[in-house]
Amino acid sequence: MLGKTFDNLREKTPLVHNITNYVTVNDVANMVLACGASPIMADDLEEVEEITAICDGLCINIGTLNKRTIDAMIVAGKKSKELGHIVLLDPVGAGASRLRTSTAIRILDEVKPDIIRGNISEIKTLAIGSGNTKGVDADVADSVTEDNLDEMIAFAKEFATRIGAIVAITGAIDLVSDGRQCCIIKNGTKEMGKVTGTGCQLSALTTAFAIANRDDKFHSTVAAVCSMGLAGEIALSLQQDTDGNSTYRNRIIDAIYNMNGNILDKGAKYEFR
Amino acid sequence: MLGKTFDNLREKTPLVHNITNYVTVNDVANMVLACGASPIMADDLEEVEEITAICDGLCINIGTLNKRTIDAMIVAGKKSKELGHIVLLDPVGAGASRLRTSTAIRILDEVKPDIIRGNISEIKTLAIGSGNTKGVDADVADSVTEDNLDEMIAFAKEFATRIGAIVAITGAIDLVSDGRQCCIIKNGTKEMGKVTGTGCQLSALTTAFAIANRDDKFHSTVAAVCSMGLAGEIALSLQQDTDGNSTYRNRIIDAIYNMNGNILDKGAKYEFR
Amino acid sequence: MLGKTFDNLREKTPLVHNITNYVTVNDVANMVLACGASPIMADDLEEVEEITAICDGLCINIGTLNKRTIDAMIVAGKKSKELGHIVLLDPVGAGASRLRTSTAIRILDEVKPDIIRGNISEIKTLAIGSGNTKGVDADVADSVTEDNLDEMIAFAKEFATRIGAIVAITGAIDLVSDGRQCCIIKNGTKEMGKVTGTGCQLSALTTAFAIANRDDKFHSTVAAVCSMGLAGEIALSLQQDTDGNSTYRNRIIDAIYNMNGNILDKGAKYEFR
């Protein structure tokens, strides 16, 4: 079932507007191309409404936000929603500074994104104001584990219901909820945490999936999260002894480039609760 | 004949000032190093005149322009021309927003670059105000094909004559014109379209070629375009089944790193009309 | 002895705040992850004090400085020092423009970094106002060679004493001094000069080493410089005929990812004078 969403994405080749951070932007662009979509990056207030209008959806990533780009995020986000496009928010580092937390909350309130994707500390910060964000990484104290899984599923459902959006919480165990259901995903590798920007790439990938399957944002988000984790697994299986995180970065994007619905359906590890 | 221009470039190791976008800047810097030149990136109004003065040429790329950097582009461009340096404009996304279109036209008018390199939609936008830019990619409706080749050659010559610059229109078939002649280049691969920034890299590479061969900007632009396409072909021949666009990105830059005049002369596919 | 500092770094996994340039930022982030630390990039005035407060040290790199980020560098630097964190300055391109030179000097004066790492032209610019910076590369006229080694050691010691910081001058021969001693390091390859950002990566790596070994900033700086050079040697030994500078970039980061104290102790080439 998930495989079909990937095949739709390759067929529809959507154009994705990204207002994103300068740390991982190149890998994000190559990831968007790898999955069959096209990226455009534009963050100046004077042009973001026009740019987002010619696109099919918008991925807002606050990873290296500043006053100039925050305004562009809000304006582009509102325009994109007004046009009925898909909007995703990646609240990178929410909890690490008041600027990041308040910007993410402002985007939630004013733009009302369709999908939020973050690590557990970022999502907890937005949901209950108390994530233990360690820089841009989740704090281990916040982790989703087998032990607290029921509690975390309830948390994801409650937050998704409250904000009326799909919530994707990614980490060792990933959770995706639309409020009614929650999908538990166990694809992925711990080595992905040593590659900068896998979260940013996943957010852009999720945006592309949701655009190409806009009648089912929930399952397309699940498919994107499974695809990214599976790409990490495939890439890891190709690593040689002398390879490290930089080569791994390339191989993860390469794995998405070579993926299709069939590969995804065979490799996806998920269950609904 | 083209090979000599590459050998000159490796011998002269010019310093290239880039005011460029943050999406592809790292690959641009590595491409400039790969061809034997040195890059410097600087975009603050307070320093661009000084920086460009110690360089041998300037590549202006409007890929993630903003108010702050637009002013720097104009000021650096004028200074560079005043000093008799080579200036190239890459009008990334012209046609996708009024800001991009008007900025590209303003640079054409006020700076009078020596070379313009873009895709066909961007160049049509500047020449006749009607390119169908699809984000930062050319629209398929605009493509240079065998069927419309004569017409497109006439278009390239007319625009080059009108603006008094070398015009390079790159895509499946590349055209380079100085107004009198037009070179048709058939190097390259369709897979290059799945790597972000190959156009940006080519613009910086072209600037480096033109600096090192400043008495013949036309043939040095042809040589740069052939080199980039040939690098794409060499890189593609090395791709393994599990490789994708991220590894391909590395191999294209690697292929320029290992290229010389002799390899270029053997692999370049071009004719003049 | 140096090996222990690397093992400490892997054990302590410090969080490193980087205010850095957009050219090499992705490789810097992956390098920081490769050595066992975590990076966070943040450059907005409104958040840098908070961000730096949750980190263990700060790496300031002026590679693509602008008015907005210069203020953030100063404010974050002062806060970081006030908290007793490690602060490193990489004066990229000092000497290439008055803005870069004056900003680097201002950071030296107002922030008083613990460590300065640059090429010889940048350091000469700061020390005696007369480096022959060729863009962001050292001028060959400034090189540290066997012939001028005694003189350069004296220069490094004098400057380190005068500013009360560790000074690392990197190039074909690297010098690290705390004012009393000077370490001469002969790891590294000439091919590293064809990869953009190896200096930026080394600065972030040095910051991470110094944080994890804060009682001995001198030897931890020596260890970082040896590690980077050794990574370049290991990476070079793996290069195939068709590989170039882009693949080499990946392999250098990979080599740090796979390095440990034992490998460092076996491969480090240094002597104290």
Coordinates of N, CA and C in Angstrom, one line a residue, chain A residues 10 12-15 18-22 25-27 29-31 33-34 36-44 46-47 50-51 54 68-69 238 249-251 253-255 257-258, chain B residues 22-27 63-68 70 93 95-100 133-137 191 193-197 239-250:
Chain A
R10 N 6.9 9.6 -8.0 CA 7.8 9.5 -9.2 C 7.0 9.9 -10.5
K12 N 4.3 12.1 -10.5 CA 3.8 13.4 -10.5 C 4.9 14.5 -10.5
T13 N 6.2 14.1 -10.1 CA 7.3 15.0 -10.1 C 6.9 16.4 -9.6
P14 N 6.4 16.6 -8.4 CA 6.0 17.9 -7.9 C 7.2 18.8 -7.6
L15 N 6.9 20.1 -7.7 CA 7.8 21.2 -7.4 C 7.7 21.6 -5.9
N18 N 11.2 25.2 -0.7 CA 11.9 25.0 0.6 C 12.4 26.3 1.2
I19 N 12.0 26.6 2.4 CA 12.7 27.7 3.1 C 13.4 27.0 4.2
T20 N 14.7 26.8 4.1 CA 15.4 25.9 4.9 C 16.7 26.4 5.4
N21 N 17.4 25.7 6.2 CA 18.7 26.1 6.7 C 19.8 25.9 5.8
Y22 N 20.9 26.7 6.0 CA 22.0 26.7 5.0 C 23.0 25.5 5.4
V25 N 21.1 22.3 3.3 CA 20.3 22.6 2.1 C 20.7 21.9 0.8
N26 N 21.9 21.6 0.6 CA 22.4 20.9 -0.6 C 21.9 19.5 -0.6
D27 N 22.0 18.8 0.6 CA 21.6 17.4 0.7 C 20.0 17.4 0.5
A29 N 18.2 19.4 -1.3 CA 17.9 19.5 -2.7 C 18.2 18.2 -3.4
N30 N 19.3 17.6 -3.1 CA 19.6 16.3 -3.8 C 18.6 15.2 -3.4
M31 N 18.1 15.2 -2.2 CA 17.1 14.2 -1.7 C 15.8 14.4 -2.5
L33 N 15.4 15.7 -5.4 CA 15.6 15.2 -6.8 C 15.7 13.7 -6.8
A34 N 16.3 13.1 -5.7 CA 16.4 11.6 -5.7 C 15.0 10.9 -5.7
G36 N 12.3 12.0 -7.0 CA 11.6 12.3 -8.3 C 10.9 13.6 -8.3
A37 N 11.0 14.4 -7.2 CA 10.4 15.8 -7.2 C 11.5 16.8 -7.6
S38 N 11.1 18.1 -7.7 CA 12.1 19.1 -8.0 C 12.1 20.1 -6.8
P39 N 13.3 20.6 -6.4 CA 13.3 21.6 -5.3 C 13.5 23.0 -5.8
I40 N 12.9 23.9 -5.1 CA 13.4 25.3 -5.3 C 13.5 26.0 -3.9
M41 N 14.6 26.6 -3.7 CA 14.9 27.3 -2.5 C 14.8 28.8 -2.7
A42 N 14.0 29.5 -1.9 CA 13.8 30.9 -2.0 C 13.3 31.4 -0.7
D43 N 14.0 32.4 -0.1 CA 13.6 32.9 1.2 C 13.5 34.4 1.4
D44 N 13.5 35.1 0.2 CA 13.4 36.6 0.4 C 11.9 37.0 0.4
E46 N 10.4 39.4 -0.6 CA 9.8 40.0 -1.8 C 9.4 38.9 -2.8
E47 N 9.9 37.7 -2.7 CA 9.6 36.8 -3.8 C 8.9 35.5 -3.3
E50 N 5.2 34.6 -4.6 CA 5.2 34.2 -6.1 C 5.8 32.8 -6.2
I51 N 7.0 32.5 -5.6 CA 7.6 31.3 -5.7 C 6.7 30.1 -5.2
I54 N 3.9 29.0 -7.6 CA 4.2 28.1 -8.8 C 4.6 26.7 -8.3
R68 N 15.0 38.0 9.1 CA 14.6 38.2 7.7 C 13.9 36.9 7.2
T69 N 14.4 35.7 7.5 CA 13.7 34.5 7.0 C 12.5 34.1 7.7
L238 N 25.9 -1.3 2.4 CA 26.9 -1.1 1.4 C 28.2 -0.5 1.9
R249 N 26.3 9.5 4.0 CA 25.4 10.5 3.6 C 25.0 10.4 2.1
N250 N 26.1 10.1 1.3 CA 25.8 10.0 -0.2 C 25.0 8.7 -0.4
R251 N 25.3 7.7 0.3 CA 24.6 6.4 0.0 C 23.1 6.4 0.4
I253 N 21.1 9.1 0.2 CA 20.4 9.8 -0.9 C 20.4 8.9 -2.1
D254 N 21.5 8.2 -2.4 CA 21.5 7.2 -3.5 C 20.4 6.2 -3.4
A255 N 20.2 5.7 -2.2 CA 19.3 4.6 -1.9 C 17.8 5.1 -2.3
Y257 N 17.2 7.4 -4.4 CA 17.3 7.6 -5.9 C 16.9 6.2 -6.6
N258 N 17.4 5.1 -6.0 CA 17.2 3.8 -6.6 C 15.9 3.1 -6.0
Chain B
Y22 N 23.3 29.7 -1.5 CA 23.8 28.9 -0.5 C 23.4 27.4 -0.7
V23 N 22.7 27.1 -1.7 CA 22.3 25.7 -2.0 C 23.4 24.9 -2.5
T24 N 24.1 25.5 -3.5 CA 25.1 24.7 -4.3 C 26.5 25.2 -4.1
V25 N 26.7 26.1 -3.1 CA 28.0 26.9 -3.0 C 29.2 25.9 -2.7
N26 N 29.0 24.9 -2.0 CA 30.1 24.0 -1.6 C 30.6 23.3 -2.9
D27 N 29.6 22.8 -3.7 CA 30.0 22.1 -4.9 C 30.6 23.0 -5.9
G63 N 20.8 32.6 -7.4 CA 20.0 31.4 -6.9 C 19.2 31.6 -5.6
T64 N 19.8 32.3 -4.7 CA 19.1 32.6 -3.4 C 19.3 34.1 -3.1
L65 N 19.0 34.9 -4.0 CA 19.2 36.3 -3.9 C 18.4 36.9 -2.7
N66 N 18.8 38.0 -2.1 CA 18.0 38.8 -1.2 C 18.5 40.2 -1.3
K67 N 17.7 41.1 -0.7 CA 18.0 42.5 -0.8 C 19.5 42.9 -0.5
R68 N 20.0 42.2 0.5 CA 21.4 42.5 0.9 C 22.4 42.1 -0.2
I70 N 21.7 41.4 -3.4 CA 21.5 42.0 -4.8 C 22.4 43.3 -4.9
G93 N 16.6 30.9 -12.0 CA 15.2 31.2 -11.7 C 14.6 32.4 -12.3
G95 N 12.3 34.5 -14.3 CA 11.0 34.0 -14.8 C 10.1 33.4 -13.7
A96 N 10.8 32.9 -12.6 CA 10.0 32.3 -11.5 C 9.5 33.3 -10.6
S97 N 10.1 34.5 -10.5 CA 9.6 35.6 -9.7 C 10.0 36.9 -10.3
R98 N 9.2 38.0 -10.0 CA 9.6 39.3 -10.6 C 10.9 39.7 -10.0
L99 N 11.2 39.4 -8.7 CA 12.4 39.8 -8.1 C 13.6 39.2 -8.9
R100 N 13.5 37.9 -9.3 CA 14.6 37.3 -10.0 C 14.8 37.9 -11.4
T133 N 9.7 29.3 -17.0 CA 10.5 28.7 -15.9 C 9.7 27.9 -15.0
K134 N 10.1 26.6 -14.8 CA 9.5 25.8 -13.8 C 10.4 25.8 -12.6
G135 N 10.2 26.7 -11.7 CA 11.1 26.9 -10.6 C 12.5 27.2 -11.1
V136 N 13.5 26.4 -10.8 CA 14.8 26.7 -11.3 C 15.2 25.8 -12.5
D137 N 14.2 25.1 -13.0 CA 14.4 24.2 -14.1 C 13.7 24.8 -15.4
E191 N 21.0 12.3 -16.7 CA 21.1 12.1 -15.3 C 21.7 13.4 -14.6
G193 N 20.6 16.2 -14.7 CA 19.4 17.0 -14.3 C 18.9 16.5 -12.9
K194 N 19.4 15.4 -12.4 CA 19.1 14.9 -11.1 C 20.1 15.3 -10.0
V195 N 21.1 16.1 -10.4 CA 22.1 16.5 -9.4 C 21.9 18.0 -9.3
T196 N 21.6 18.5 -8.1 CA 21.4 19.9 -7.9 C 22.7 20.7 -8.1
G197 N 22.6 21.8 -8.8 CA 23.8 22.7 -9.0 C 24.8 22.4 -10.1
Q239 N 29.3 4.8 -12.7 CA 28.3 4.6 -11.7 C 28.0 3.1 -11.6
Q240 N 27.9 2.6 -10.4 CA 27.5 1.2 -10.1 C 26.0 1.2 -9.9
D241 N 25.4 -0.1 -9.9 CA 24.0 -0.2 -9.7 C 23.4 0.5 -8.5
T242 N 24.1 0.4 -7.4 CA 23.6 1.0 -6.2 C 23.9 2.5 -6.0
D243 N 24.6 3.1 -7.0 CA 24.9 4.5 -6.9 C 23.7 5.3 -7.4
G244 N 23.6 6.5 -6.9 CA 22.6 7.4 -7.3 C 23.1 8.8 -7.5
N245 N 22.2 9.8 -7.4 CA 22.6 11.2 -7.7 C 23.6 11.8 -6.8
S246 N 23.7 11.4 -5.5 CA 24.7 12.0 -4.6 C 26.1 11.5 -5.0
T247 N 26.2 10.3 -5.2 CA 27.5 9.8 -5.7 C 27.9 10.3 -7.0
Y248 N 26.9 10.5 -7.9 CA 27.1 11.0 -9.2 C 27.7 12.5 -9.1
R249 N 27.1 13.2 -8.2 CA 27.6 14.6 -7.9 C 29.1 14.6 -7.7
N250 N 29.5 13.7 -6.8 CA 31.0 13.6 -6.5 C 31.8 13.2 -7.7

